[in-house]
Short mmCIF file of C-alpha atoms in Angstrom, two decimals:
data_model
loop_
_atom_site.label_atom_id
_atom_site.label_comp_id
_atom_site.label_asym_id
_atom_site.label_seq_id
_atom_site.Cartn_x
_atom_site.Cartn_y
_atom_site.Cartn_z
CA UNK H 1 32.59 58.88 -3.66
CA UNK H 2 31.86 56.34 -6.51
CA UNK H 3 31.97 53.23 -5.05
CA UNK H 4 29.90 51.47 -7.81
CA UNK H 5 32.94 51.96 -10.15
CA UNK H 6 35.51 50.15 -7.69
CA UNK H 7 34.73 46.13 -7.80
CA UNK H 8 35.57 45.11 -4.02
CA UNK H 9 38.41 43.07 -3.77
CA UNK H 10 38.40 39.75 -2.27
CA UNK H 11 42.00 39.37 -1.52
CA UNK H 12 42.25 37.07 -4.75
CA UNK H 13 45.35 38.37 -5.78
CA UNK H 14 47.03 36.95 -2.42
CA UNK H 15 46.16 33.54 -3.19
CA UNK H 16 48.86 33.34 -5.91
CA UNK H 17 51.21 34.14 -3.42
CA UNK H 18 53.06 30.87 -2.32
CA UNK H 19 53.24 29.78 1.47
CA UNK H 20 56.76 29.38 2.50
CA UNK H 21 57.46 26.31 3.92
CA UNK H 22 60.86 26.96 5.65
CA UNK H 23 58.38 29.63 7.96
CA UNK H 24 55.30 27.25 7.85
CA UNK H 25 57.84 24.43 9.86
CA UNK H 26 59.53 27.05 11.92
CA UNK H 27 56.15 27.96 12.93
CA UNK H 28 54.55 24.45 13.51
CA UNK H 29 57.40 23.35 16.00
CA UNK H 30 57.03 26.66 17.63
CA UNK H 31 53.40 27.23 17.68
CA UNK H 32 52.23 23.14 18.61
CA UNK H 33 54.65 24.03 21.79
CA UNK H 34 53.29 27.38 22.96
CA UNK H 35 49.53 26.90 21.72
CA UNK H 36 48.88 23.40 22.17
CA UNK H 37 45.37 22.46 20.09
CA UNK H 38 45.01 26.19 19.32
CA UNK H 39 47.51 26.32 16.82
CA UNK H 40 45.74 24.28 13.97
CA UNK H 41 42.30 26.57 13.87
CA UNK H 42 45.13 29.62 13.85
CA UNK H 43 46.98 28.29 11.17
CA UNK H 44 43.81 27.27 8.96
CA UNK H 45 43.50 31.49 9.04
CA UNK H 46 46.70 32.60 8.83
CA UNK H 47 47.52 30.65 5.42
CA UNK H 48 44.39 31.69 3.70
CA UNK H 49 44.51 34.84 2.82
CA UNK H 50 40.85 34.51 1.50
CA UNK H 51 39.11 34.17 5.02
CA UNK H 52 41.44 37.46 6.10
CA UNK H 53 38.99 40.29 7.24
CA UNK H 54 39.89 44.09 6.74
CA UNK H 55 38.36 46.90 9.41
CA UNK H 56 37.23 50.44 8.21
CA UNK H 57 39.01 53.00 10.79
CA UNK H 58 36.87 56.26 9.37
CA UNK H 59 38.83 59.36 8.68
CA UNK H 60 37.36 62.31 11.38
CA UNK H 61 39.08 65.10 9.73
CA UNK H 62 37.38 64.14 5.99
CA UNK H 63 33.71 63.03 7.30
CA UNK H 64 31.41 61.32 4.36
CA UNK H 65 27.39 60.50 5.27
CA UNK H 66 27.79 58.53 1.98
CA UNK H 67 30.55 56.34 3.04
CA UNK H 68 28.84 55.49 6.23
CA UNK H 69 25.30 54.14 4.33
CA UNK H 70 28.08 52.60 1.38
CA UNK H 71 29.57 50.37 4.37
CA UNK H 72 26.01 49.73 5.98
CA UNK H 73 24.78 48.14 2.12
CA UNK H 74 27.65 46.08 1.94
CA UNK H 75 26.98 44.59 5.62
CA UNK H 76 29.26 46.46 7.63
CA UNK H 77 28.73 47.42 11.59
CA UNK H 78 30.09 49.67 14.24
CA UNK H 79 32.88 47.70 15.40
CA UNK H 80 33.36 47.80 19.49
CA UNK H 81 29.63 47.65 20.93
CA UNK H 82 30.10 46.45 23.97
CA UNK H 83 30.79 48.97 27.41
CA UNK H 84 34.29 49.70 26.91
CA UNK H 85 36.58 51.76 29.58
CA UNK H 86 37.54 53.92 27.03
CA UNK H 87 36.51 54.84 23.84
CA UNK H 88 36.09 58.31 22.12
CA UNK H 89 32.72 58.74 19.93
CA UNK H 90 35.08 60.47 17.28
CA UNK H 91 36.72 56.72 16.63
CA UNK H 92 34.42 55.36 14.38
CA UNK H 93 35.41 52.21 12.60
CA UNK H 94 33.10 49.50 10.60
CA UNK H 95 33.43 45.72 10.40
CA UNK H 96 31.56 42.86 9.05
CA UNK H 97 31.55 39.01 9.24
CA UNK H 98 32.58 38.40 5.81
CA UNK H 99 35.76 38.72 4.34
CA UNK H 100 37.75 40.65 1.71
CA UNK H 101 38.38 44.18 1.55
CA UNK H 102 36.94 47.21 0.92
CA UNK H 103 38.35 48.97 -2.05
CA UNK H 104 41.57 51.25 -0.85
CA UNK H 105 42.15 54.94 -1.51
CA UNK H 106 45.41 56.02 -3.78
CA UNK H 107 47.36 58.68 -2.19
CA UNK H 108 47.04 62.37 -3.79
CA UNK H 109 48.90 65.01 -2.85
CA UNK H 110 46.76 67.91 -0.92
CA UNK H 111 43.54 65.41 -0.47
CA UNK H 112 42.62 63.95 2.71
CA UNK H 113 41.97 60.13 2.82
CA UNK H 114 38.34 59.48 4.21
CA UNK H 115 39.37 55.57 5.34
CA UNK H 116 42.20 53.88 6.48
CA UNK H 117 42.24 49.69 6.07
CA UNK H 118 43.24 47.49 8.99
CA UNK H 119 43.21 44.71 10.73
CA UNK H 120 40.71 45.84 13.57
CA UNK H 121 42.75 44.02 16.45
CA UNK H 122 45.35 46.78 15.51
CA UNK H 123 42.69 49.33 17.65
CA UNK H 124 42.85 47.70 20.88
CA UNK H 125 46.74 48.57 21.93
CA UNK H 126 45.07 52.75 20.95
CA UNK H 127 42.41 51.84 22.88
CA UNK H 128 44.30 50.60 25.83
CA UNK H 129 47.04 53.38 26.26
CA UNK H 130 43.30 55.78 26.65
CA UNK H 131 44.70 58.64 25.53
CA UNK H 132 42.69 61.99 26.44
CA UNK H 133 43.27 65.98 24.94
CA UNK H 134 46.67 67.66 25.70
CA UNK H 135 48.53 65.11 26.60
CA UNK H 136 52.27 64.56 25.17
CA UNK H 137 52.00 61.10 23.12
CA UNK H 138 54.98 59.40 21.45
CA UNK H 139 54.58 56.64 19.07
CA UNK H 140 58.25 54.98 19.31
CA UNK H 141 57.58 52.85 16.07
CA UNK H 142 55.11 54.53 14.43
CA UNK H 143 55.52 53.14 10.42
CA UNK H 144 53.33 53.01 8.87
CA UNK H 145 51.22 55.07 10.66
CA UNK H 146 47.89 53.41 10.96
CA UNK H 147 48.22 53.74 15.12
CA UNK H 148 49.20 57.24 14.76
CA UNK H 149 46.21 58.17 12.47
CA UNK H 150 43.64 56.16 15.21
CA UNK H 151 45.50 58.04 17.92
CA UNK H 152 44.70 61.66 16.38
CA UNK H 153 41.16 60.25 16.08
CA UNK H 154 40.40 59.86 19.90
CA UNK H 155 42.13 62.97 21.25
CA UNK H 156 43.87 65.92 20.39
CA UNK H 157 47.46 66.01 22.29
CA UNK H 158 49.11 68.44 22.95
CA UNK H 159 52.79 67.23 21.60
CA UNK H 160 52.50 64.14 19.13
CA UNK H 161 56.07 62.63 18.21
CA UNK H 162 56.11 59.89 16.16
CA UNK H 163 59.29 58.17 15.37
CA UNK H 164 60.47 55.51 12.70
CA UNK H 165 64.35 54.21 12.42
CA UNK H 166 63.72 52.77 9.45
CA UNK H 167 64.22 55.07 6.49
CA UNK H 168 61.71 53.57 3.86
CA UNK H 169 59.19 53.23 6.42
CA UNK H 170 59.64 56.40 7.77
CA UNK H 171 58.87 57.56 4.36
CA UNK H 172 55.85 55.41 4.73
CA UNK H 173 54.85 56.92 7.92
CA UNK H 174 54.94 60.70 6.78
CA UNK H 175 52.64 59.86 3.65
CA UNK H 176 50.03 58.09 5.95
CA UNK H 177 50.10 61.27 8.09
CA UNK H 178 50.22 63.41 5.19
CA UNK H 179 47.01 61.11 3.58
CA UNK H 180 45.02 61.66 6.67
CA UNK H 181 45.82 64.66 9.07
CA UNK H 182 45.00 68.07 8.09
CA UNK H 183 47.68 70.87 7.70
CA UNK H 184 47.07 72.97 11.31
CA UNK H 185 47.56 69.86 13.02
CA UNK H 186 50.30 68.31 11.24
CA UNK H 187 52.20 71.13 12.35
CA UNK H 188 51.90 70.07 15.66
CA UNK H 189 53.30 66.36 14.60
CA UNK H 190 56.87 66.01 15.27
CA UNK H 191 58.53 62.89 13.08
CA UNK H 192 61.74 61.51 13.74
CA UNK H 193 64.27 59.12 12.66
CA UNK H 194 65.67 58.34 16.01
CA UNK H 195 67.36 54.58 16.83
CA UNK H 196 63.87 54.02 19.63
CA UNK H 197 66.57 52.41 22.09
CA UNK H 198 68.36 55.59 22.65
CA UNK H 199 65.32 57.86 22.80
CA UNK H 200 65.19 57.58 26.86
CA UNK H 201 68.51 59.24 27.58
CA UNK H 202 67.62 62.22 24.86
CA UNK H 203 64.13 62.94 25.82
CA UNK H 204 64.12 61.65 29.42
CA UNK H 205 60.68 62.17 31.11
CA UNK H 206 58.72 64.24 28.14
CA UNK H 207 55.76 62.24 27.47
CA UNK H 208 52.58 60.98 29.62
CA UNK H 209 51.59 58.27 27.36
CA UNK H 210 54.45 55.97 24.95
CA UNK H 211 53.23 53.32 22.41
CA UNK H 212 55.79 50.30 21.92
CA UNK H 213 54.56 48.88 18.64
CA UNK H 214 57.77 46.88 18.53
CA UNK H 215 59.22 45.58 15.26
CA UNK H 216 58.58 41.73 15.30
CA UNK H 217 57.94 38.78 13.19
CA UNK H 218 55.27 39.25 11.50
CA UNK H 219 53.43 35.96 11.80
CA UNK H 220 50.73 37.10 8.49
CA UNK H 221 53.53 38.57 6.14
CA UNK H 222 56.32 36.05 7.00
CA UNK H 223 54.18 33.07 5.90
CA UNK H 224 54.24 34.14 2.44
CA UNK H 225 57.71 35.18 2.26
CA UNK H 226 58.50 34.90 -1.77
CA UNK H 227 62.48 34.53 -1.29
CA UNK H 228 63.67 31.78 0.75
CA UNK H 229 66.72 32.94 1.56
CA UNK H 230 65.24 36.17 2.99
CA UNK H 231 62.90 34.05 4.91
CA UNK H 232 65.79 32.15 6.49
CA UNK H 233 67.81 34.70 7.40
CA UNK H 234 64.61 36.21 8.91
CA UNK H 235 64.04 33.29 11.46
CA UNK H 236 67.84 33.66 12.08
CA UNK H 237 67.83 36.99 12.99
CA UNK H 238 64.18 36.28 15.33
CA UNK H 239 66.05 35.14 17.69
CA UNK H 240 67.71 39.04 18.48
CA UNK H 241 64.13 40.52 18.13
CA UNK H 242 63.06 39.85 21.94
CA UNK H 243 66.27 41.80 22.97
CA UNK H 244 65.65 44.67 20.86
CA UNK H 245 62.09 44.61 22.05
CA UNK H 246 63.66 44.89 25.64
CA UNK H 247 65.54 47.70 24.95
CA UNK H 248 63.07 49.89 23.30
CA UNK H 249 60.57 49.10 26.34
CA UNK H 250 63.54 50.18 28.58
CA UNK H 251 63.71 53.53 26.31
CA UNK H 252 60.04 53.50 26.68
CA UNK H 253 59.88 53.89 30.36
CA UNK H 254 62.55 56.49 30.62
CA UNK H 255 60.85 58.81 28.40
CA UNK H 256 57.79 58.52 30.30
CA UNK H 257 57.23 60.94 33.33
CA UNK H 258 56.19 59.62 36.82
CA UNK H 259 52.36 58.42 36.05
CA UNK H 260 52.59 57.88 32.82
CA UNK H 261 51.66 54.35 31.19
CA UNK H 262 52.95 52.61 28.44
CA UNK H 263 51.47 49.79 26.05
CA UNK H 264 53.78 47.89 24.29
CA UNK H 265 52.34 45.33 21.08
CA UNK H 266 53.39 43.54 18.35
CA UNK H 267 51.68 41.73 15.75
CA UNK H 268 52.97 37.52 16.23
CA UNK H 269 51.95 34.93 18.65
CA UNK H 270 55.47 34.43 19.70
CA UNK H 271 55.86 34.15 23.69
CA UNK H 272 60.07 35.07 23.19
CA UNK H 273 58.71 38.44 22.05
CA UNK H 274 55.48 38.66 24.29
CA UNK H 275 54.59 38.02 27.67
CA UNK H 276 58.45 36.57 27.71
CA UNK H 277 59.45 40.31 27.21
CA UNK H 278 56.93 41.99 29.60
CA UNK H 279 58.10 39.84 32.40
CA UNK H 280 61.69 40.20 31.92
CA UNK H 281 60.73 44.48 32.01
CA UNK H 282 58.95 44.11 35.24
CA UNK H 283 61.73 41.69 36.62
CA UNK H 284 64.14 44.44 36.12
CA UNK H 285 62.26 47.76 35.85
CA UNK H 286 61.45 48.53 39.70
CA UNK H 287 59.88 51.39 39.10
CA UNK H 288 57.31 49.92 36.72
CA UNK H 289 53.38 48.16 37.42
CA UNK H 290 51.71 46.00 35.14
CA UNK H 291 48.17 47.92 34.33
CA UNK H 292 44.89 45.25 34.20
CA UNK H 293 43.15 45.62 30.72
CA UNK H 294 40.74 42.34 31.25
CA UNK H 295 37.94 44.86 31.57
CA UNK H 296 38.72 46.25 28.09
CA UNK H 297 39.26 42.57 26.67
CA UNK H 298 35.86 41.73 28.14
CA UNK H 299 34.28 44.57 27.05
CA UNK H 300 35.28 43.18 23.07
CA UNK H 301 35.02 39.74 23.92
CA UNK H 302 32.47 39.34 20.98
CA UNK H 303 34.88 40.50 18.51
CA UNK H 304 38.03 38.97 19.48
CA UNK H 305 38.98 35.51 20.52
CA UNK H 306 42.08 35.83 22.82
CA UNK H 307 44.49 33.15 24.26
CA UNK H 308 43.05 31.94 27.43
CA UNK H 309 45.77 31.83 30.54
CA UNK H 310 47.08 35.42 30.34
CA UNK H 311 47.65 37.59 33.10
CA UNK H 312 45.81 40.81 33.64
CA UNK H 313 48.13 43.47 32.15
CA UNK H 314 48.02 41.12 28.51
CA UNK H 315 46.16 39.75 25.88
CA UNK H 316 46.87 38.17 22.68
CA UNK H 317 44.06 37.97 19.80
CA UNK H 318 43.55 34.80 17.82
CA UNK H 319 42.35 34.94 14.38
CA UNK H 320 39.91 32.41 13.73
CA UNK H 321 37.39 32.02 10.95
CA UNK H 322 34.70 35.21 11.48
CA UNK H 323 36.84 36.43 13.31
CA UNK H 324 40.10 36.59 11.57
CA UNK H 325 42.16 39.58 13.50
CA UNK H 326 45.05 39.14 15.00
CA UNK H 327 47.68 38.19 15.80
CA UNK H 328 47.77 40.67 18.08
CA UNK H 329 49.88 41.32 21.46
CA UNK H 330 48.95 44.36 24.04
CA UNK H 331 50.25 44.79 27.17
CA UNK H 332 50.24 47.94 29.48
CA UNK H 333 52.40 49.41 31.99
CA UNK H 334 52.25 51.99 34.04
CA UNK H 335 55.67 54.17 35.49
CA UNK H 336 55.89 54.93 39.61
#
């Protein structure tokens, strides 16, 4: 592991990107409405990539003593400290208060990855659906496979199905597993290609524990948007997103068998495809309770800022300078 020979990179290379100010308006209405005051601090983050911060999610299956003591001399920590409901002791992930990002591993064919790089807010919808040994898991959107990798980290289950719709990302998703999961138990991974809406009526009542990582608008990546057009179109077509998100959680809940829970995330601030969602699920679902997580939000309360005002069964992280994760939705459910 010579890390001496890899300069870190600061994220420079995202500062030529451009912001796009078709999003950046879109975005300001939107965001001065549903976060008041909040949404200038947020914004200061979001469109400078050079204050970003990148988590270390450690690789169980390809251990390294020297990575460990590299991340310690470049200031990072144990990320999630405090006395959390759940958490395995085989998750180990490292943060630090500065930004930029550790150098990244290239994929090879046949050699495990010993690091994955995220943004560490990504952790808390794994750490919320508390997944123990033996248990059947499916991962309804799983590209590009950084939740499924943190997943196989905490517990062993005993059926793993991840699923992507999207071809290229699907693609995606397999080389992350490939990059990071050893042969015996990639055997035991089954990945699909399935349209996530009509999953319920094929597998009806096969899995204790469902992760909704729902495609959204990607608050981070849509801000630098490079064609305009695309960009557009994109805030176009946002306004479909919350009723696709509604349908996969309806999917969700049939595959799930009496008992099981659910946590359903995405990755923008956006209350159409939040708590806006959520409630319109347990408006109609009767046979589905919201699950309180405020003990796990309190638990990481020094890591994360989170929108105040939320009910029990949500939270949504704020970046903000040292401490730029987020956005990040989680909310968990749990089927009668």
């Amino acid at each position: 592991f010579l890390l001496s020979l890899k300069p870190e990179n600061n994220t420079k290379g995202k500062l030529q990107k451009q912001i796009c100010q078709v999003v950046l308006d879109h975005f300001e209405k939107q965001y001065t409405a549903e976060l008041g005051d909040t949404w200038a601090s947020v914004r200061d983050v979001l469109t400078y990539p050079l204050c970003w911060q990148y988590a270390v999610l450690l690789n169980k299956f390809n251990q390294s003593t020297e990575l460990e003591n590299a991340l310690h001399m470049k200031g990072y920590r144990p990320a999630f400290q405090g006395p959390l409901p759940y958490f395995p002791a085989s998750l180990k992930c490292y943060i630090r208060k500065t930004p930029g990002r550790f150098p990244a591993q290239k994929h090879q064919a046949g050699k495990l990855k010993e690091y994955y790089l995220l943004n560490a807010a990504s952790l808390l919808p794994v750490l919320a659906l508390e997944v123990k040994d033996g248990e059947d898991i499916l991962d309804l959107c799983a590209a590009p496979g950084g939740k499924a990798v943190a997943i196989l980290q905490c517990a062993y289950p005993g059926q793993f199905h991840c699923n992507e719709y999207d071809e290229l990302r699907s693609r995606w998703l397999k080389q992350t597993i490939e990059s990071f999961i050893p042969t015996p138990l990639i055997n035991l991974i089954t990945v699909s290609k399935l349209d996530g809406r009509q999953m319920g009526d094929l597998k009806p009542e096969l899995f204790d524990k469902v992760l909704v990582d729902a495609p959204c608008s990607n608050d981070r990546s849509w801000l630098f948007s490079s064609d305009i057009q695309q960009a557009t179109l994109r805030l176009i077509q946002r306004r479909e997103l919350s009723s696709l998100q509604f349908q996969l959680l309806r999917s969700a809940i049939k595959v799930l068998r009496p008992g099981g829970s659910l946590v359903y995330s995405t990755c923008t601030l956006s209350k159409a495809e939040n708590s806006d969602v959520i409630k319109l699920i347990l408006n109609s679902c009767s046979n589905v309770m919201p699950v309180d997580i405020s003990e796990m939000a309190k638990a990481v309360s020094q890591e994360f800022t989170f929108l105040s005002g939320t009910q029990q069964h949500e939270l949504l992280v704020l970046p903000e300078k040292g401490r730029a994760w987020g956005p990040m939705y989680i909310a968990k459910l749990k089927k009668m």
